[in-house]
Amino acid sequence: MTGVQTCALPICEFEGWDVSKKQSLITDLTGIIRDSKLYGFGSSVDIPTFHSVFPDEPKDALYFLCFRHVICQMSFWGTEAGQRVAFVFDRQQEFAPRAHRLFDRLRKSPAKFGASLGSLAFEDRRKFVALQAADLVAYETFKIQHHTEHDTARSPRRSLLALRRTGRFFIRHWDRAVLEGLRREMEKH
C-alpha cells in the first residue's frame, strides 16, 4: 500500500490520516499478508548508481532489470513447489508490450524455470485488490533500499521483519558492486 505512506494518488483516501492510524493499517495489512500463503520478492536499484554504471542505458532499463529479476525468482520458487506462477503487475501502459515480449522469451527459454511461468497481466492497483499486497512489498523494498543507501543506522521496519519471519518474503538490492559485476559479465558477451 504505497499510497498509505506516500499518498501518491491525485485523490488520496489516506490524506489527513495521522501517523498512528497509518501505522495501524500497515500492521493489519502486514498481518493479513503474513497469515496468507503468499510469497513476495522485491528487487530494487538505486537510480543514480545504475546510471553511473550503465550511463548509456535507456530509462526503462531499470524497470526491466527488476521485472526480469522478480519473474526469474518467483518462477524458480514455483518450480521448486511444482506450481505455475501467474504474474500481475500494476498497469503501466508504456512497459506492457515490451514486458510481454520479455516474458514470452523467458517462458520459451531452455532454463528449467520457464515451465513454471503462467500468465502475465497488468491491472489497475486501485481496482485489483491482490496488488495491494504487492504494493506493500514494493513499499518495503523501497524503504530497505533507501535505508541501505541513505540511512544505514536505522533499524529494519517492523512490518518488513514480520514478512521476513514467514520465510516467504525476500528483498534483493542491486548495489554498485553487483551492477559492476553485471556490467563485466555483459562486456564478455
PDB file of C-alpha atoms in Angstrom:
ATOM      1  CA  MET A   1       0.000   0.000   0.000  1.00  0.00           C
ATOM      2  CA  THR A   2       2.397   2.639  -1.162  1.00  0.00           C
ATOM      3  CA  GLY A   3      -0.481   5.109  -1.082  1.00  0.00           C
ATOM      4  CA  VAL A   4      -0.816   4.686   2.676  1.00  0.00           C
ATOM      5  CA  GLN A   5       2.651   6.051   3.234  1.00  0.00           C
ATOM      6  CA  THR A   6       3.248   8.435   0.361  1.00  0.00           C
ATOM      7  CA  CYS A   7      -0.251   9.394  -0.739  1.00  0.00           C
ATOM      8  CA  ALA A   8       0.850   9.492  -4.356  1.00  0.00           C
ATOM      9  CA  LEU A   9      -2.640   9.300  -5.855  1.00  0.00           C
ATOM     10  CA  PRO A  10      -4.278  12.555  -7.007  1.00  0.00           C
ATOM     11  CA  ILE A  11      -7.223  11.899  -4.689  1.00  0.00           C
ATOM     12  CA  CYS A  12      -5.742  10.069  -1.757  1.00  0.00           C
ATOM     13  CA  GLU A  13      -8.082   8.244   0.584  1.00  0.00           C
ATOM     14  CA  PHE A  14      -5.378   8.283   3.286  1.00  0.00           C
ATOM     15  CA  GLU A  15      -4.722  12.014   3.181  1.00  0.00           C
ATOM     16  CA  GLY A  16      -5.256  13.572   6.567  1.00  0.00           C
ATOM     17  CA  TRP A  17      -4.725  10.315   8.468  1.00  0.00           C
ATOM     18  CA  ASP A  18      -2.425  10.679  11.457  1.00  0.00           C
ATOM     19  CA  VAL A  19       0.719   8.558  11.684  1.00  0.00           C
ATOM     20  CA  SER A  20      -0.715   6.129  14.260  1.00  0.00           C
ATOM     21  CA  LYS A  21      -3.761   5.385  12.069  1.00  0.00           C
ATOM     22  CA  LYS A  22      -1.497   4.737   9.051  1.00  0.00           C
ATOM     23  CA  GLN A  23       0.793   2.517  11.147  1.00  0.00           C
ATOM     24  CA  SER A  24      -2.203   0.581  12.441  1.00  0.00           C
ATOM     25  CA  LEU A  25      -3.389  -0.044   8.879  1.00  0.00           C
ATOM     26  CA  ILE A  26       0.096  -1.191   7.811  1.00  0.00           C
ATOM     27  CA  THR A  27       0.213  -3.529  10.844  1.00  0.00           C
ATOM     28  CA  ASP A  28      -3.192  -5.002   9.958  1.00  0.00           C
ATOM     29  CA  LEU A  29      -2.281  -5.439   6.276  1.00  0.00           C
ATOM     30  CA  THR A  30       1.061  -6.988   7.180  1.00  0.00           C
ATOM     31  CA  GLY A  31      -0.747  -9.454   9.449  1.00  0.00           C
ATOM     32  CA  ILE A  32      -3.158 -10.461   6.667  1.00  0.00           C
ATOM     33  CA  ILE A  33      -0.283 -10.989   4.227  1.00  0.00           C
ATOM     34  CA  ARG A  34       1.819 -12.782   6.853  1.00  0.00           C
ATOM     35  CA  ASP A  35      -1.038 -15.201   7.592  1.00  0.00           C
ATOM     36  CA  SER A  36      -1.701 -15.916   3.905  1.00  0.00           C
ATOM     37  CA  LYS A  37       0.182 -18.342   1.687  1.00  0.00           C
ATOM     38  CA  LEU A  38       1.542 -15.551  -0.489  1.00  0.00           C
ATOM     39  CA  TYR A  39       5.178 -15.271  -1.490  1.00  0.00           C
ATOM     40  CA  GLY A  40       6.828 -11.953  -2.215  1.00  0.00           C
ATOM     41  CA  PHE A  41      10.053 -10.829  -3.781  1.00  0.00           C
ATOM     42  CA  GLY A  42      11.231  -7.264  -4.164  1.00  0.00           C
ATOM     43  CA  SER A  43      14.047  -6.095  -6.405  1.00  0.00           C
ATOM     44  CA  SER A  44      15.478  -2.588  -6.112  1.00  0.00           C
ATOM     45  CA  VAL A  45      18.129  -0.460  -7.789  1.00  0.00           C
ATOM     46  CA  ASP A  46      19.428   2.946  -6.777  1.00  0.00           C
ATOM     47  CA  ILE A  47      18.779   5.081  -9.866  1.00  0.00           C
ATOM     48  CA  PRO A  48      21.903   7.314  -9.727  1.00  0.00           C
ATOM     49  CA  THR A  49      24.137   4.277  -9.098  1.00  0.00           C
ATOM     50  CA  PHE A  50      22.573   2.406 -12.015  1.00  0.00           C
ATOM     51  CA  HIS A  51      23.110   5.351 -14.371  1.00  0.00           C
ATOM     52  CA  SER A  52      26.707   5.786 -13.227  1.00  0.00           C
ATOM     53  CA  VAL A  53      27.448   2.114 -14.038  1.00  0.00           C
ATOM     54  CA  PHE A  54      25.272   1.997 -17.193  1.00  0.00           C
ATOM     55  CA  PRO A  55      25.284   5.597 -18.478  1.00  0.00           C
ATOM     56  CA  ASP A  56      24.041   4.680 -21.964  1.00  0.00           C
ATOM     57  CA  GLU A  57      21.058   2.559 -20.938  1.00  0.00           C
ATOM     58  CA  PRO A  58      17.555   3.924 -21.567  1.00  0.00           C
ATOM     59  CA  LYS A  59      15.388   4.965 -18.622  1.00  0.00           C
ATOM     60  CA  ASP A  60      13.198   1.862 -18.858  1.00  0.00           C
ATOM     61  CA  ALA A  61      16.209  -0.435 -18.327  1.00  0.00           C
ATOM     62  CA  LEU A  62      15.731  -0.112 -14.553  1.00  0.00           C
ATOM     63  CA  TYR A  63      12.153  -1.344 -14.756  1.00  0.00           C
ATOM     64  CA  PHE A  64      13.102  -4.320 -16.902  1.00  0.00           C
ATOM     65  CA  LEU A  65      16.100  -5.267 -14.766  1.00  0.00           C
ATOM     66  CA  CYS A  66      13.837  -5.559 -11.720  1.00  0.00           C
ATOM     67  CA  PHE A  67      10.979  -7.065 -13.771  1.00  0.00           C
ATOM     68  CA  ARG A  68      13.175  -9.897 -15.002  1.00  0.00           C
ATOM     69  CA  HIS A  69      14.688 -10.394 -11.538  1.00  0.00           C
ATOM     70  CA  VAL A  70      11.231 -10.796  -9.973  1.00  0.00           C
ATOM     71  CA  ILE A  71       9.962 -13.091 -12.753  1.00  0.00           C
ATOM     72  CA  CYS A  72      13.020 -15.355 -12.505  1.00  0.00           C
ATOM     73  CA  GLN A  73      12.965 -15.592  -8.698  1.00  0.00           C
ATOM     74  CA  MET A  74       9.237 -16.237  -8.405  1.00  0.00           C
ATOM     75  CA  SER A  75       9.286 -18.813 -11.203  1.00  0.00           C
ATOM     76  CA  PHE A  76      12.250 -20.555  -9.548  1.00  0.00           C
ATOM     77  CA  TRP A  77      10.163 -20.875  -6.378  1.00  0.00           C
ATOM     78  CA  GLY A  78       7.233 -22.075  -8.481  1.00  0.00           C
ATOM     79  CA  THR A  79       9.427 -24.783  -9.981  1.00  0.00           C
ATOM     80  CA  GLU A  80      10.586 -25.880  -6.517  1.00  0.00           C
ATOM     81  CA  ALA A  81       6.965 -26.087  -5.356  1.00  0.00           C
ATOM     82  CA  GLY A  82       5.722 -27.763  -8.554  1.00  0.00           C
ATOM     83  CA  GLN A  83       3.403 -24.800  -9.216  1.00  0.00           C
ATOM     84  CA  ARG A  84       2.798 -22.495 -12.161  1.00  0.00           C
ATOM     85  CA  VAL A  85       3.100 -18.836 -11.239  1.00  0.00           C
ATOM     86  CA  ALA A  86       0.760 -16.156 -12.569  1.00  0.00           C
ATOM     87  CA  PHE A  87       2.108 -12.599 -12.540  1.00  0.00           C
ATOM     88  CA  VAL A  88       0.051  -9.437 -12.156  1.00  0.00           C
ATOM     89  CA  PHE A  89       1.827  -6.081 -12.291  1.00  0.00           C
ATOM     90  CA  ASP A  90       0.498  -2.586 -11.803  1.00  0.00           C
ATOM     91  CA  ARG A  91      -0.779  -1.241 -15.105  1.00  0.00           C
ATOM     92  CA  GLN A  92       1.858   0.854 -16.805  1.00  0.00           C
ATOM     93  CA  GLN A  93       0.987   1.137 -20.473  1.00  0.00           C
ATOM     94  CA  GLU A  94       4.471   2.226 -21.528  1.00  0.00           C
ATOM     95  CA  PHE A  95       6.020  -1.032 -20.246  1.00  0.00           C
ATOM     96  CA  ALA A  96       3.350  -3.664 -21.008  1.00  0.00           C
ATOM     97  CA  PRO A  97       4.194  -4.501 -24.663  1.00  0.00           C
ATOM     98  CA  ARG A  98       7.920  -4.957 -24.029  1.00  0.00           C
ATOM     99  CA  ALA A  99       7.227  -6.784 -20.753  1.00  0.00           C
ATOM    100  CA  HIS A 100       5.037  -9.293 -22.620  1.00  0.00           C
ATOM    101  CA  ARG A 101       7.816  -9.894 -25.182  1.00  0.00           C
ATOM    102  CA  LEU A 102      10.409 -10.423 -22.441  1.00  0.00           C
ATOM    103  CA  PHE A 103       8.041 -12.697 -20.522  1.00  0.00           C
ATOM    104  CA  ASP A 104       7.415 -14.809 -23.642  1.00  0.00           C
ATOM    105  CA  ARG A 105      11.181 -15.119 -24.231  1.00  0.00           C
ATOM    106  CA  LEU A 106      11.689 -16.239 -20.625  1.00  0.00           C
ATOM    107  CA  ARG A 107       8.850 -18.745 -20.946  1.00  0.00           C
ATOM    108  CA  LYS A 108      10.427 -20.245 -24.082  1.00  0.00           C
ATOM    109  CA  SER A 109      13.955 -20.239 -22.676  1.00  0.00           C
ATOM    110  CA  PRO A 110      15.668 -23.556 -22.020  1.00  0.00           C
ATOM    111  CA  ALA A 111      16.074 -22.632 -18.338  1.00  0.00           C
ATOM    112  CA  LYS A 112      14.157 -25.075 -16.190  1.00  0.00           C
ATOM    113  CA  PHE A 113      12.027 -22.380 -14.576  1.00  0.00           C
ATOM    114  CA  GLY A 114      10.350 -21.483 -17.892  1.00  0.00           C
ATOM    115  CA  ALA A 115       7.821 -24.288 -17.401  1.00  0.00           C
ATOM    116  CA  SER A 116       6.534 -22.706 -14.197  1.00  0.00           C
ATOM    117  CA  LEU A 117       5.661 -19.401 -15.866  1.00  0.00           C
ATOM    118  CA  GLY A 118       1.898 -18.999 -16.007  1.00  0.00           C
ATOM    119  CA  SER A 119       0.242 -15.839 -17.244  1.00  0.00           C
ATOM    120  CA  LEU A 120       1.249 -12.178 -17.246  1.00  0.00           C
ATOM    121  CA  ALA A 121      -1.297  -9.421 -16.716  1.00  0.00           C
ATOM    122  CA  PHE A 122      -1.314  -5.719 -15.947  1.00  0.00           C
ATOM    123  CA  GLU A 123      -4.118  -4.364 -13.764  1.00  0.00           C
ATOM    124  CA  ASP A 124      -5.004  -1.110 -12.027  1.00  0.00           C
ATOM    125  CA  ARG A 125      -3.764  -1.380  -8.429  1.00  0.00           C
ATOM    126  CA  ARG A 126      -6.746   0.640  -7.227  1.00  0.00           C
ATOM    127  CA  LYS A 127      -9.163  -1.939  -8.656  1.00  0.00           C
ATOM    128  CA  PHE A 128      -7.233  -5.213  -8.376  1.00  0.00           C
ATOM    129  CA  VAL A 129      -7.091  -5.891  -4.639  1.00  0.00           C
ATOM    130  CA  ALA A 130      -4.286  -8.503  -4.812  1.00  0.00           C
ATOM    131  CA  LEU A 131      -1.953  -5.748  -5.997  1.00  0.00           C
ATOM    132  CA  GLN A 132      -2.446  -4.026  -2.643  1.00  0.00           C
ATOM    133  CA  ALA A 133      -0.342  -6.806  -1.062  1.00  0.00           C
ATOM    134  CA  ALA A 134       2.273  -6.456  -3.776  1.00  0.00           C
ATOM    135  CA  ASP A 135       2.270  -2.714  -3.235  1.00  0.00           C
ATOM    136  CA  LEU A 136       3.123  -3.240   0.434  1.00  0.00           C
ATOM    137  CA  VAL A 137       6.057  -5.480  -0.546  1.00  0.00           C
ATOM    138  CA  ALA A 138       7.119  -2.859  -3.113  1.00  0.00           C
ATOM    139  CA  TYR A 139       6.999  -0.159  -0.454  1.00  0.00           C
ATOM    140  CA  GLU A 140       9.058  -2.261   1.974  1.00  0.00           C
ATOM    141  CA  THR A 141      11.539  -2.889  -0.865  1.00  0.00           C
ATOM    142  CA  PHE A 142      11.830   0.848  -1.424  1.00  0.00           C
ATOM    143  CA  LYS A 143      12.312   1.530   2.280  1.00  0.00           C
ATOM    144  CA  ILE A 144      15.033  -1.101   2.739  1.00  0.00           C
ATOM    145  CA  GLN A 145      16.848   0.219  -0.339  1.00  0.00           C
ATOM    146  CA  HIS A 146      16.557   3.777   0.935  1.00  0.00           C
ATOM    147  CA  HIS A 147      17.897   2.814   4.364  1.00  0.00           C
ATOM    148  CA  THR A 148      20.745   0.812   2.801  1.00  0.00           C
ATOM    149  CA  GLU A 149      21.818   3.802   0.719  1.00  0.00           C
ATOM    150  CA  HIS A 150      20.930   6.796   2.892  1.00  0.00           C
ATOM    151  CA  ASP A 151      20.035   5.905   6.481  1.00  0.00           C
ATOM    152  CA  THR A 152      22.252   2.977   7.498  1.00  0.00           C
ATOM    153  CA  ALA A 153      21.780   3.487  11.253  1.00  0.00           C
ATOM    154  CA  ARG A 154      18.033   2.926  11.042  1.00  0.00           C
ATOM    155  CA  SER A 155      16.650  -0.444  12.174  1.00  0.00           C
ATOM    156  CA  PRO A 156      14.539  -2.506   9.761  1.00  0.00           C
ATOM    157  CA  ARG A 157      10.845  -1.683   9.853  1.00  0.00           C
ATOM    158  CA  ARG A 158       8.625  -3.947  11.977  1.00  0.00           C
ATOM    159  CA  SER A 159       6.351  -4.655   9.006  1.00  0.00           C
ATOM    160  CA  LEU A 160       9.334  -5.856   6.966  1.00  0.00           C
ATOM    161  CA  LEU A 161      10.595  -8.018   9.828  1.00  0.00           C
ATOM    162  CA  ALA A 162       7.132  -9.597  10.194  1.00  0.00           C
ATOM    163  CA  LEU A 163       7.095 -10.509   6.494  1.00  0.00           C
ATOM    164  CA  ARG A 164      10.674 -11.809   6.562  1.00  0.00           C
ATOM    165  CA  ARG A 165       9.924 -14.100   9.520  1.00  0.00           C
ATOM    166  CA  THR A 166       7.492 -16.051   7.321  1.00  0.00           C
ATOM    167  CA  GLY A 167      10.377 -17.238   5.121  1.00  0.00           C
ATOM    168  CA  ARG A 168       8.272 -16.294   2.070  1.00  0.00           C
ATOM    169  CA  PHE A 169       9.297 -12.670   1.508  1.00  0.00           C
ATOM    170  CA  PHE A 170      12.691 -11.533   0.287  1.00  0.00           C
ATOM    171  CA  ILE A 171      14.201  -8.317  -0.962  1.00  0.00           C
ATOM    172  CA  ARG A 172      17.321  -8.024  -3.088  1.00  0.00           C
ATOM    173  CA  HIS A 173      19.095  -4.774  -3.840  1.00  0.00           C
ATOM    174  CA  TRP A 174      21.309  -4.225  -6.863  1.00  0.00           C
ATOM    175  CA  ASP A 175      24.151  -2.248  -5.260  1.00  0.00           C
ATOM    176  CA  ARG A 176      27.177  -0.808  -7.062  1.00  0.00           C
ATOM    177  CA  ALA A 177      29.259  -3.991  -6.702  1.00  0.00           C
ATOM    178  CA  VAL A 178      26.507  -6.195  -8.151  1.00  0.00           C
ATOM    179  CA  LEU A 179      25.824  -3.757 -11.005  1.00  0.00           C
ATOM    180  CA  GLU A 180      29.525  -3.519 -11.849  1.00  0.00           C
ATOM    181  CA  GLY A 181      29.715  -7.330 -11.863  1.00  0.00           C
ATOM    182  CA  LEU A 182      26.732  -7.442 -14.210  1.00  0.00           C
ATOM    183  CA  ARG A 183      28.416  -4.928 -16.499  1.00  0.00           C
ATOM    184  CA  ARG A 184      31.618  -7.023 -16.610  1.00  0.00           C
ATOM    185  CA  GLU A 185      29.583 -10.120 -17.492  1.00  0.00           C
ATOM    186  CA  MET A 186      27.740  -8.255 -20.234  1.00  0.00           C
ATOM    187  CA  GLU A 187      31.006  -6.978 -21.699  1.00  0.00           C
ATOM    188  CA  LYS A 188      32.288 -10.560 -22.005  1.00  0.00           C
ATOM    189  CA  HIS A 189      29.461 -11.444 -24.393  1.00  0.00           C
TER     190      HIS A 189
END
